[in-house]
């Protein structure tokens, strides 16, 4: 019993000492050295001496071709991390040459539709100049005509064979991908000067209980219009491609006519229609060496 009494004070002393040490450890705060002030550069280790004062450094290239910074005071060399990127990092860029290709095409939509009963349109052609496989300047020209009589046969609308013109550009969203495919949006501005006639116009005369047919004089009109389009193009054989387009059309300005606006406008379509479709065949003339030819390894230029 006496032995246990001698041990008791020692145990109490050790418990009190452990408690004081624990409280002291909880209250201890690791001091933080603030970043250096007035020093240009990146303080990576939170210590003033480890910062880079770029005002005393000059940029040089080492024997391996890497960009380094050399301290003009003490000769210290530091890799320029802003100029060094890991090999796994690929910087996005246009991998195709500026002068990439030229393309000619023919829109077969109107000829096919005329075969199945459409009363207007003939054919149109396009020429394209492709830069970086991204920006494509486009010129379009074609021929249109119309010979249309509505179901009630109360008039016939006639437009002779008339040329028309459009200019614009496309933007290819897949410019750094396989050039066999393209998805693009485009804009066109068109001018269509033409003449049209209304013939066999039926005029009712109820008082006399008679009808008569008359022909109106030929009228001239010039229509300025715009088209916004979205298209898809696919290579089918060597330099041949097929393309599909959906176009939204709007009239900007046209000649005012006392007898009303024309029903059909060459290069535009019917005046009351805003949507159009195109199906074209294209032939491409390569002008520059391709940086990408269908595989991912060729997409990254050699260093």
GROMACS .gro file of N, CA, C and O in nm, residues 168-284:
model
  468
  168UNK      N    1  -1.951   3.593 -10.134
  168UNK     CA    2  -1.958   3.570  -9.990
  168UNK      C    3  -1.840   3.490  -9.940
  168UNK      O    4  -1.733   3.485 -10.004
  169UNK      N    5  -1.857   3.426  -9.828
  169UNK     CA    6  -1.748   3.350  -9.766
  169UNK      C    7  -1.807   3.242  -9.678
  169UNK      O    8  -1.921   3.252  -9.630
  170UNK      N    9  -1.727   3.135  -9.656
  170UNK     CA   10  -1.761   3.027  -9.564
  170UNK      C   11  -1.656   3.020  -9.454
  170UNK      O   12  -1.540   3.058  -9.473
  171UNK      N   13  -1.696   2.969  -9.338
  171UNK     CA   14  -1.604   2.942  -9.228
  171UNK      C   15  -1.614   2.794  -9.193
  171UNK      O   16  -1.721   2.746  -9.156
  172UNK      N   17  -1.502   2.722  -9.209
  172UNK     CA   18  -1.498   2.578  -9.183
  172UNK      C   19  -1.464   2.552  -9.037
  172UNK      O   20  -1.354   2.587  -8.991
  173UNK      N   21  -1.556   2.491  -8.962
  173UNK     CA   22  -1.533   2.463  -8.821
  173UNK      C   23  -1.433   2.349  -8.800
  173UNK      O   24  -1.376   2.338  -8.691
  174UNK      N   25  -1.409   2.266  -8.900
  174UNK     CA   26  -1.318   2.152  -8.888
  174UNK      C   27  -1.184   2.181  -8.956
  174UNK      O   28  -1.125   2.094  -9.019
  175UNK      N   29  -1.134   2.303  -8.943
  175UNK     CA   30  -1.016   2.344  -9.020
  175UNK      C   31  -0.889   2.269  -8.982
  175UNK      O   32  -0.799   2.256  -9.063
  176UNK      N   33  -0.879   2.216  -8.861
  176UNK     CA   34  -0.761   2.140  -8.821
  176UNK      C   35  -0.786   1.991  -8.816
  176UNK      O   36  -0.705   1.915  -8.763
  177UNK      N   37  -0.898   1.947  -8.870
  177UNK     CA   38  -0.932   1.806  -8.871
  177UNK      C   39  -0.906   1.748  -9.010
  177UNK      O   40  -0.845   1.812  -9.095
  178UNK      N   41  -0.954   1.627  -9.031
  178UNK     CA   42  -0.936   1.560  -9.159
  178UNK      C   43  -0.998   1.645  -9.271
  178UNK      O   44  -1.118   1.674  -9.269
  179UNK      N   45  -0.919   1.690  -9.369
  179UNK     CA   46  -0.973   1.778  -9.473
  179UNK      C   47  -1.071   1.710  -9.567
  179UNK      O   48  -1.129   1.776  -9.654
  180UNK      N   49  -1.091   1.579  -9.554
  180UNK     CA   50  -1.191   1.510  -9.635
  180UNK      C   51  -1.333   1.549  -9.593
  180UNK      O   52  -1.429   1.521  -9.665
  181UNK      N   53  -1.346   1.611  -9.476
  181UNK     CA   54  -1.477   1.649  -9.425
  181UNK      C   55  -1.474   1.796  -9.383
  181UNK      O   56  -1.374   1.847  -9.335
  182UNK      N   57  -1.586   1.863  -9.401
  182UNK     CA   58  -1.598   2.001  -9.354
  182UNK      C   59  -1.742   2.029  -9.312
  182UNK      O   60  -1.837   1.981  -9.374
  183UNK      N   61  -1.754   2.105  -9.206
  183UNK     CA   62  -1.882   2.156  -9.158
  183UNK      C   63  -1.866   2.307  -9.148
  183UNK      O   64  -1.774   2.355  -9.081
  184UNK      N   65  -1.951   2.382  -9.213
  184UNK     CA   66  -1.924   2.524  -9.227
  184UNK      C   67  -2.052   2.606  -9.222
  184UNK      O   68  -2.163   2.556  -9.241
  185UNK      N   69  -2.033   2.734  -9.195
  185UNK     CA   70  -2.139   2.834  -9.205
  185UNK      C   71  -2.093   2.939  -9.305
  185UNK      O   72  -1.972   2.959  -9.325
  186UNK      N   73  -2.189   3.005  -9.367
  186UNK     CA   74  -2.151   3.101  -9.470
  186UNK      C   75  -2.250   3.214  -9.485
  186UNK      O   76  -2.361   3.212  -9.428
  187UNK      N   77  -2.207   3.314  -9.560
  187UNK     CA   78  -2.288   3.432  -9.587
  187UNK      C   79  -2.274   3.468  -9.734
  187UNK      O   80  -2.164   3.462  -9.790
  188UNK      N   81  -2.386   3.505  -9.799
  188UNK     CA   82  -2.384   3.543  -9.940
  188UNK      C   83  -2.461   3.675  -9.959
  188UNK      O   84  -2.565   3.698  -9.895
  189UNK      N   85  -2.407   3.754 -10.049
  189UNK     CA   86  -2.477   3.875 -10.094
  189UNK      C   87  -2.500   3.861 -10.243
  189UNK      O   88  -2.406   3.836 -10.319
  190UNK      N   89  -2.626   3.877 -10.286
  190UNK     CA   90  -2.659   3.854 -10.425
  190UNK      C   91  -2.727   3.973 -10.490
  190UNK      O   92  -2.796   4.051 -10.424
  191UNK      N   93  -2.704   3.985 -10.622
  191UNK     CA   94  -2.771   4.088 -10.702
  191UNK      C   95  -2.834   4.018 -10.823
  191UNK      O   96  -2.768   3.941 -10.893
  192UNK      N   97  -2.962   4.045 -10.844
  192UNK     CA   98  -3.035   3.980 -10.953
  192UNK      C   99  -3.110   4.085 -11.035
  192UNK      O  100  -3.222   4.125 -11.000
  193UNK      N  101  -3.053   4.134 -11.145
  193UNK     CA  102  -3.128   4.219 -11.238
  193UNK      C  103  -3.199   4.131 -11.342
  193UNK      O  104  -3.137   4.044 -11.403
  194UNK      N  105  -3.329   4.153 -11.364
  194UNK     CA  106  -3.403   4.065 -11.454
  194UNK      C  107  -3.529   4.135 -11.503
  194UNK      O  108  -3.568   4.241 -11.452
  195UNK      N  109  -3.594   4.073 -11.600
  195UNK     CA  110  -3.720   4.121 -11.654
  195UNK      C  111  -3.824   4.010 -11.643
  195UNK      O  112  -3.792   3.892 -11.654
  196UNK      N  113  -3.947   4.052 -11.624
  196UNK     CA  114  -4.054   3.953 -11.611
  196UNK      C  115  -4.183   4.007 -11.673
  196UNK      O  116  -4.199   4.128 -11.691
  197UNK      N  117  -4.273   3.914 -11.704
  197UNK     CA  118  -4.401   3.950 -11.768
  197UNK      C  119  -4.513   3.871 -11.704
  197UNK      O  120  -4.494   3.757 -11.658
  198UNK      N  121  -4.629   3.932 -11.702
  198UNK     CA  122  -4.753   3.864 -11.665
  198UNK      C  123  -4.839   3.857 -11.790
  198UNK      O  124  -4.876   3.960 -11.849
  199UNK      N  125  -4.870   3.736 -11.832
  199UNK     CA  126  -4.951   3.716 -11.953
  199UNK      C  127  -5.076   3.636 -11.920
  199UNK      O  128  -5.084   3.570 -11.816
  200UNK      N  129  -5.169   3.644 -12.011
  200UNK     CA  130  -5.296   3.570 -11.997
  200UNK      C  131  -5.364   3.600 -11.864
  200UNK      O  132  -5.418   3.511 -11.796
  201UNK      N  133  -5.361   3.727 -11.827
  201UNK     CA  134  -5.425   3.769 -11.701
  201UNK      C  135  -5.576   3.775 -11.723
  201UNK      O  136  -5.625   3.845 -11.812
  202UNK      N  137  -5.649   3.701 -11.645
  202UNK     CA  138  -5.794   3.693 -11.659
  202UNK      C  139  -5.859   3.810 -11.586
  202UNK      O  140  -5.834   3.832 -11.467
  203UNK      N  141  -5.943   3.883 -11.656
  203UNK     CA  142  -6.016   3.995 -11.597
  203UNK      C  143  -6.166   3.965 -11.611
  203UNK      O  144  -6.217   3.945 -11.722
  204UNK      N  145  -6.234   3.961 -11.499
  204UNK     CA  146  -6.379   3.935 -11.499
  204UNK      C  147  -6.455   4.067 -11.514
  204UNK      O  148  -6.420   4.168 -11.452
  205UNK      N  149  -6.560   4.064 -11.596
  205UNK     CA  150  -6.649   4.179 -11.614
  205UNK      C  151  -6.791   4.133 -11.584
  205UNK      O  152  -6.867   4.093 -11.675
  206UNK      N  153  -6.828   4.134 -11.454
  206UNK     CA  154  -6.960   4.080 -11.415
  206UNK      C  155  -7.077   4.154 -11.481
  206UNK      O  156  -7.180   4.093 -11.510
  207UNK      N  157  -7.062   4.284 -11.503
  207UNK     CA  158  -7.173   4.358 -11.560
  207UNK      C  159  -7.210   4.303 -11.696
  207UNK      O  160  -7.328   4.292 -11.732
  208UNK      N  161  -7.108   4.269 -11.775
  208UNK     CA  162  -7.132   4.215 -11.907
  208UNK      C  163  -7.134   4.062 -11.907
  208UNK      O  164  -7.159   4.003 -12.013
  209UNK      N  165  -7.108   4.005 -11.789
  209UNK     CA  166  -7.103   3.860 -11.776
  209UNK      C  167  -7.002   3.800 -11.875
  209UNK      O  168  -7.028   3.702 -11.945
  210UNK      N  169  -6.886   3.866 -11.876
  210UNK     CA  170  -6.781   3.823 -11.967
  210UNK      C  171  -6.646   3.824 -11.896
  210UNK      O  172  -6.630   3.888 -11.791
  211UNK      N  173  -6.552   3.755 -11.953
  211UNK     CA  174  -6.412   3.758 -11.907
  211UNK      C  175  -6.323   3.783 -12.026
  211UNK      O  176  -6.356   3.749 -12.140
  212UNK      N  177  -6.210   3.844 -11.998
  212UNK     CA  178  -6.113   3.870 -12.104
  212UNK      C  179  -5.972   3.845 -12.051
  212UNK      O  180  -5.948   3.847 -11.930
  213UNK      N  181  -5.882   3.822 -12.141
  213UNK     CA  182  -5.742   3.798 -12.104
  213UNK      C  183  -5.656   3.907 -12.167
  213UNK      O  184  -5.670   3.938 -12.286
  214UNK      N  185  -5.563   3.959 -12.081
  214UNK     CA  186  -5.474   4.065 -12.127
  214UNK      C  187  -5.332   4.030 -12.086
  214UNK      O  188  -5.309   3.949 -11.995
  215UNK      N  189  -5.235   4.092 -12.157
  215UNK     CA  190  -5.094   4.078 -12.123
  215UNK      C  191  -5.041   4.210 -12.073
  215UNK      O  192  -5.064   4.315 -12.136
  216UNK      N  193  -4.971   4.208 -11.959
  216UNK     CA  194  -4.911   4.329 -11.905
  216UNK      C  195  -4.775   4.352 -11.972
  216UNK      O  196  -4.706   4.256 -12.011
  217UNK      N  197  -4.733   4.477 -11.984
  217UNK     CA  198  -4.602   4.504 -12.045
  217UNK      C  199  -4.489   4.444 -11.962
  217UNK      O  200  -4.501   4.424 -11.840
  218UNK      N  201  -4.379   4.417 -12.029
  218UNK     CA  202  -4.263   4.363 -11.960
  218UNK      C  203  -4.210   4.464 -11.859
  218UNK      O  204  -4.201   4.583 -11.888
  219UNK      N  205  -4.172   4.415 -11.742
  219UNK     CA  206  -4.122   4.501 -11.636
  219UNK      C  207  -3.981   4.460 -11.597
  219UNK      O  208  -3.945   4.342 -11.603
  220UNK      N  209  -3.902   4.559 -11.554
  220UNK     CA  210  -3.764   4.534 -11.511
  220UNK      C  211  -3.753   4.552 -11.360
  220UNK      O  212  -3.819   4.639 -11.301
  221UNK      N  213  -3.667   4.472 -11.301
  221UNK     CA  214  -3.648   4.479 -11.156
  221UNK      C  215  -3.505   4.440 -11.122
  221UNK      O  216  -3.443   4.358 -11.192
  222UNK      N  217  -3.453   4.498 -11.016
  222UNK     CA  218  -3.324   4.460 -10.961
  222UNK      C  219  -3.342   4.432 -10.812
  222UNK      O  220  -3.393   4.519 -10.739
  223UNK      N  221  -3.303   4.314 -10.770
  223UNK     CA  222  -3.324   4.273 -10.632
  223UNK      C  223  -3.188   4.246 -10.567
  223UNK      O  224  -3.105   4.172 -10.621
  224UNK      N  225  -3.165   4.306 -10.451
  224UNK     CA  226  -3.047   4.279 -10.368
  224UNK      C  227  -3.092   4.190 -10.252
  224UNK      O  228  -3.189   4.223 -10.182
  225UNK      N  229  -3.021   4.082 -10.233
  225UNK     CA  230  -3.064   3.988 -10.130
  225UNK      C  231  -2.944   3.930 -10.056
  225UNK      O  232  -2.829   3.940 -10.102
  226UNK      N  233  -2.972   3.868  -9.942
  226UNK     CA  234  -2.869   3.808  -9.858
  226UNK      C  235  -2.911   3.668  -9.820
  226UNK      O  236  -3.031   3.638  -9.809
  227UNK      N  237  -2.812   3.581  -9.803
  227UNK     CA  238  -2.838   3.443  -9.765
  227UNK      C  239  -2.742   3.401  -9.654
  227UNK      O  240  -2.622   3.428  -9.662
  228UNK      N  241  -2.796   3.337  -9.552
  228UNK     CA  242  -2.717   3.278  -9.444
  228UNK      C  243  -2.731   3.127  -9.457
  228UNK      O  244  -2.843   3.075  -9.469
  229UNK      N  245  -2.618   3.055  -9.457
  229UNK     CA  246  -2.625   2.911  -9.485
  229UNK      C  247  -2.544   2.829  -9.387
  229UNK      O  248  -2.453   2.878  -9.321
  230UNK      N  249  -2.579   2.702  -9.380
  230UNK     CA  250  -2.506   2.602  -9.302
  230UNK      C  251  -2.489   2.481  -9.392
  230UNK      O  252  -2.585   2.436  -9.455
  231UNK      N  253  -2.364   2.427  -9.400
  231UNK     CA  254  -2.339   2.320  -9.495
  231UNK      C  255  -2.250   2.210  -9.442
  231UNK      O  256  -2.179   2.225  -9.342
  232UNK      N  257  -2.253   2.098  -9.514
  232UNK     CA  258  -2.171   1.980  -9.485
  232UNK      C  259  -2.114   1.931  -9.617
  232UNK      O  260  -2.184   1.924  -9.718
  233UNK      N  261  -1.984   1.896  -9.616
  233UNK     CA  262  -1.919   1.848  -9.737
  233UNK      C  263  -1.835   1.724  -9.706
  233UNK      O  264  -1.768   1.719  -9.603
  234UNK      N  265  -1.840   1.626  -9.797
  234UNK     CA  266  -1.771   1.498  -9.776
  234UNK      C  267  -1.698   1.460  -9.904
  234UNK      O  268  -1.755   1.464 -10.013
  235UNK      N  269  -1.572   1.421  -9.891
  235UNK     CA  270  -1.495   1.373 -10.005
  235UNK      C  271  -1.541   1.231 -10.040
  235UNK      O  272  -1.552   1.145  -9.953
  236UNK      N  273  -1.568   1.206 -10.169
  236UNK     CA  274  -1.617   1.074 -10.210
  236UNK      C  275  -1.516   0.998 -10.295
  236UNK      O  276  -1.510   0.875 -10.290
  237UNK      N  277  -1.434   1.070 -10.374
  237UNK     CA  278  -1.335   1.001 -10.457
  237UNK      C  279  -1.229   1.100 -10.502
  237UNK      O  280  -1.261   1.197 -10.572
  238UNK      N  281  -1.106   1.077 -10.460
  238UNK     CA  282  -0.993   1.164 -10.497
  238UNK      C  283  -1.030   1.310 -10.472
  238UNK      O  284  -1.048   1.349 -10.357
  239UNK      N  285  -1.041   1.391 -10.579
  239UNK     CA  286  -1.068   1.533 -10.559
  239UNK      C  287  -1.217   1.567 -10.568
  239UNK      O  288  -1.254   1.685 -10.564
  240UNK      N  289  -1.303   1.467 -10.578
  240UNK     CA  290  -1.447   1.490 -10.588
  240UNK      C  291  -1.512   1.487 -10.450
  240UNK      O  292  -1.482   1.401 -10.368
  241UNK      N  293  -1.604   1.582 -10.428
  241UNK     CA  294  -1.677   1.591 -10.302
  241UNK      C  295  -1.823   1.618 -10.329
  241UNK      O  296  -1.860   1.672 -10.435
  242UNK      N  297  -1.906   1.581 -10.233
  242UNK     CA  298  -2.049   1.612 -10.237
  242UNK      C  299  -2.081   1.703 -10.119
  242UNK      O  300  -2.026   1.687 -10.010
  243UNK      N  301  -2.172   1.798 -10.142
  243UNK     CA  302  -2.207   1.891 -10.036
  243UNK      C  303  -2.355   1.919 -10.029
  243UNK      O  304  -2.425   1.918 -10.131
  244UNK      N  305  -2.403   1.942  -9.907
  244UNK     CA  306  -2.543   1.976  -9.882
  244UNK      C  307  -2.548   2.107  -9.805
  244UNK      O  308  -2.468   2.131  -9.713
  245UNK      N  309  -2.643   2.193  -9.841
  245UNK     CA  310  -2.656   2.322  -9.773
  245UNK      C  311  -2.803   2.352  -9.747
  245UNK      O  312  -2.891   2.319  -9.827
  246UNK      N  313  -2.828   2.420  -9.636
  246UNK     CA  314  -2.957   2.480  -9.605
  246UNK      C  315  -2.937   2.630  -9.597
  246UNK      O  316  -2.845   2.677  -9.528
  247UNK      N  317  -3.017   2.706  -9.669
  247UNK     CA  318  -3.000   2.850  -9.677
  247UNK      C  319  -3.125   2.924  -9.630
  247UNK      O  320  -3.237   2.886  -9.665
  248UNK      N  321  -3.102   3.031  -9.553
  248UNK     CA  322  -3.211   3.121  -9.516
  248UNK      C  323  -3.191   3.250  -9.594
  248UNK      O  324  -3.084   3.311  -9.589
  249UNK      N  325  -3.293   3.294  -9.666
  249UNK     CA  326  -3.282   3.405  -9.759
  249UNK      C  327  -3.367   3.523  -9.715
  249UNK      O  328  -3.474   3.506  -9.656
  250UNK      N  329  -3.319   3.643  -9.747
  250UNK     CA  330  -3.396   3.763  -9.720
  250UNK      C  331  -3.366   3.870  -9.824
  250UNK      O  332  -3.254   3.882  -9.873
  251UNK      N  333  -3.468   3.948  -9.859
  251UNK     CA  334  -3.454   4.056  -9.958
  251UNK      C  335  -3.413   4.183  -9.886
  251UNK      O  336  -3.476   4.226  -9.789
  252UNK      N  337  -3.304   4.244  -9.935
  252UNK     CA  338  -3.257   4.371  -9.879
  252UNK      C  339  -3.322   4.491  -9.946
  252UNK      O  340  -3.364   4.586  -9.880
  253UNK      N  341  -3.329   4.487 -10.080
  253UNK     CA  342  -3.383   4.600 -10.155
  253UNK      C  343  -3.426   4.552 -10.292
  253UNK      O  344  -3.363   4.464 -10.350
  254UNK      N  345  -3.536   4.609 -10.343
  254UNK     CA  346  -3.581   4.573 -10.477
  254UNK      C  347  -3.653   4.691 -10.541
  254UNK      O  348  -3.703   4.781 -10.472
  255UNK      N  349  -3.657   4.689 -10.673
  255UNK     CA  350  -3.724   4.795 -10.748
  255UNK      C  351  -3.874   4.790 -10.722
  255UNK      O  352  -3.937   4.683 -10.729
  256UNK      N  353  -3.932   4.905 -10.689
  256UNK     CA  354  -4.075   4.910 -10.664
  256UNK      C  355  -4.152   4.903 -10.797
  256UNK      O  356  -4.117   4.971 -10.893
  257UNK      N  357  -4.257   4.822 -10.797
  257UNK     CA  358  -4.339   4.805 -10.917
  257UNK      C  359  -4.484   4.838 -10.884
  257UNK      O  360  -4.536   4.803 -10.778
  258UNK      N  361  -4.549   4.907 -10.978
  258UNK     CA  362  -4.689   4.943 -10.956
  258UNK      C  363  -4.780   4.821 -10.955
  258UNK      O  364  -4.881   4.818 -10.885
  259UNK      N  365  -4.739   4.717 -11.029
  259UNK     CA  366  -4.824   4.599 -11.036
  259UNK      C  367  -4.793   4.495 -10.929
  259UNK      O  368  -4.843   4.383 -10.936
  260UNK      N  369  -4.707   4.529 -10.831
  260UNK     CA  370  -4.673   4.433 -10.727
  260UNK      C  371  -4.534   4.374 -10.748
  260UNK      O  372  -4.472   4.390 -10.854
  261UNK      N  373  -4.484   4.305 -10.649
  261UNK     CA  374  -4.350   4.247 -10.654
  261UNK      C  375  -4.348   4.121 -10.740
  261UNK      O  376  -4.449   4.050 -10.751
  262UNK      N  377  -4.233   4.091 -10.800
  262UNK     CA  378  -4.224   3.970 -10.884
  262UNK      C  379  -4.239   3.844 -10.801
  262UNK      O  380  -4.199   3.838 -10.685
  263UNK      N  381  -4.294   3.741 -10.864
  263UNK     CA  382  -4.315   3.613 -10.794
  263UNK      C  383  -4.186   3.534 -10.781
  263UNK      O  384  -4.161   3.471 -10.678
  264UNK      N  385  -4.103   3.535 -10.887
  264UNK     CA  386  -3.978   3.460 -10.886
  264UNK      C  387  -3.862   3.554 -10.914
  264UNK      O  388  -3.870   3.642 -11.001
  265UNK      N  389  -3.750   3.535 -10.839
  265UNK     CA  390  -3.629   3.616 -10.855
  265UNK      C  391  -3.513   3.523 -10.886
  265UNK      O  392  -3.480   3.435 -10.804
  266UNK      N  393  -3.449   3.535 -11.003
  266UNK     CA  394  -3.335   3.448 -11.034
  266UNK      C  395  -3.224   3.461 -10.929
  266UNK      O  396  -3.188   3.571 -10.888
  267UNK      N  397  -3.171   3.348 -10.887
  267UNK     CA  398  -3.067   3.347 -10.785
  267UNK      C  399  -3.117   3.356 -10.644
  267UNK      O  400  -3.039   3.343 -10.547
  268UNK      N  401  -3.246   3.375 -10.627
  268UNK     CA  402  -3.308   3.385 -10.494
  268UNK      C  403  -3.413   3.277 -10.475
  268UNK      O  404  -3.411   3.202 -10.378
  269UNK      N  405  -3.507   3.271 -10.568
  269UNK     CA  406  -3.619   3.178 -10.557
  269UNK      C  407  -3.749   3.254 -10.556
  269UNK      O  408  -3.756   3.370 -10.599
  270UNK      N  409  -3.854   3.193 -10.508
  270UNK     CA  410  -3.983   3.261 -10.499
  270UNK      C  411  -3.976   3.368 -10.392
  270UNK      O  412  -3.915   3.350 -10.287
  271UNK      N  413  -4.039   3.482 -10.419
  271UNK     CA  414  -4.028   3.596 -10.328
  271UNK      C  415  -4.093   3.572 -10.193
  271UNK      O  416  -4.058   3.637 -10.094
  272UNK      N  417  -4.186   3.477 -10.184
  272UNK     CA  418  -4.252   3.448 -10.057
  272UNK      C  419  -4.188   3.331  -9.982
  272UNK      O  420  -4.240   3.287  -9.880
  273UNK      N  421  -4.074   3.281 -10.032
  273UNK     CA  422  -4.007   3.170  -9.964
  273UNK      C  423  -3.873   3.215  -9.906
  273UNK      O  424  -3.798   3.289  -9.970
  274UNK      N  425  -3.843   3.170  -9.785
  274UNK     CA  426  -3.720   3.212  -9.717
  274UNK      C  427  -3.618   3.098  -9.702
  274UNK      O  428  -3.501   3.125  -9.675
  275UNK      N  429  -3.660   2.975  -9.717
  275UNK     CA  430  -3.569   2.862  -9.702
  275UNK      C  431  -3.534   2.803  -9.838
  275UNK      O  432  -3.620   2.789  -9.924
  276UNK      N  433  -3.408   2.769  -9.854
  276UNK     CA  434  -3.363   2.705  -9.977
  276UNK      C  435  -3.268   2.591  -9.945
  276UNK      O  436  -3.208   2.584  -9.837
  277UNK      N  437  -3.251   2.501 -10.041
  277UNK     CA  438  -3.166   2.383 -10.026
  277UNK      C  439  -3.075   2.375 -10.147
  277UNK      O  440  -3.114   2.410 -10.259
  278UNK      N  441  -2.952   2.328 -10.124
  278UNK     CA  442  -2.858   2.307 -10.235
  278UNK      C  443  -2.792   2.171 -10.220
  278UNK      O  444  -2.762   2.127 -10.109
  279UNK      N  445  -2.771   2.105 -10.333
  279UNK     CA  446  -2.697   1.979 -10.337
  279UNK      C  447  -2.597   1.992 -10.451
  279UNK      O  448  -2.635   2.006 -10.567
  280UNK      N  449  -2.467   1.989 -10.418
  280UNK     CA  450  -2.365   2.023 -10.516
  280UNK      C  451  -2.257   1.916 -10.526
  280UNK      O  452  -2.234   1.840 -10.432
  281UNK      N  453  -2.194   1.915 -10.644
  281UNK     CA  454  -2.076   1.832 -10.669
  281UNK      C  455  -1.957   1.926 -10.685
  281UNK      O  456  -1.966   2.026 -10.759
  282UNK      N  457  -1.844   1.894 -10.618
  282UNK     CA  458  -1.728   1.982 -10.618
  282UNK      C  459  -1.604   1.908 -10.667
  282UNK      O  460  -1.589   1.787 -10.644
  283UNK      N  461  -1.517   1.983 -10.732
  283UNK     CA  462  -1.384   1.932 -10.767
  283UNK      C  463  -1.281   2.029 -10.712
  283UNK      O  464  -1.288   2.149 -10.737
  284UNK      N  465  -1.184   1.975 -10.637
  284UNK     CA  466  -1.085   2.058 -10.567
  284UNK      C  467  -0.948   2.046 -10.631
  284UNK      O  468  -0.903   1.935 -10.663
   0.00000   0.00000   0.00000
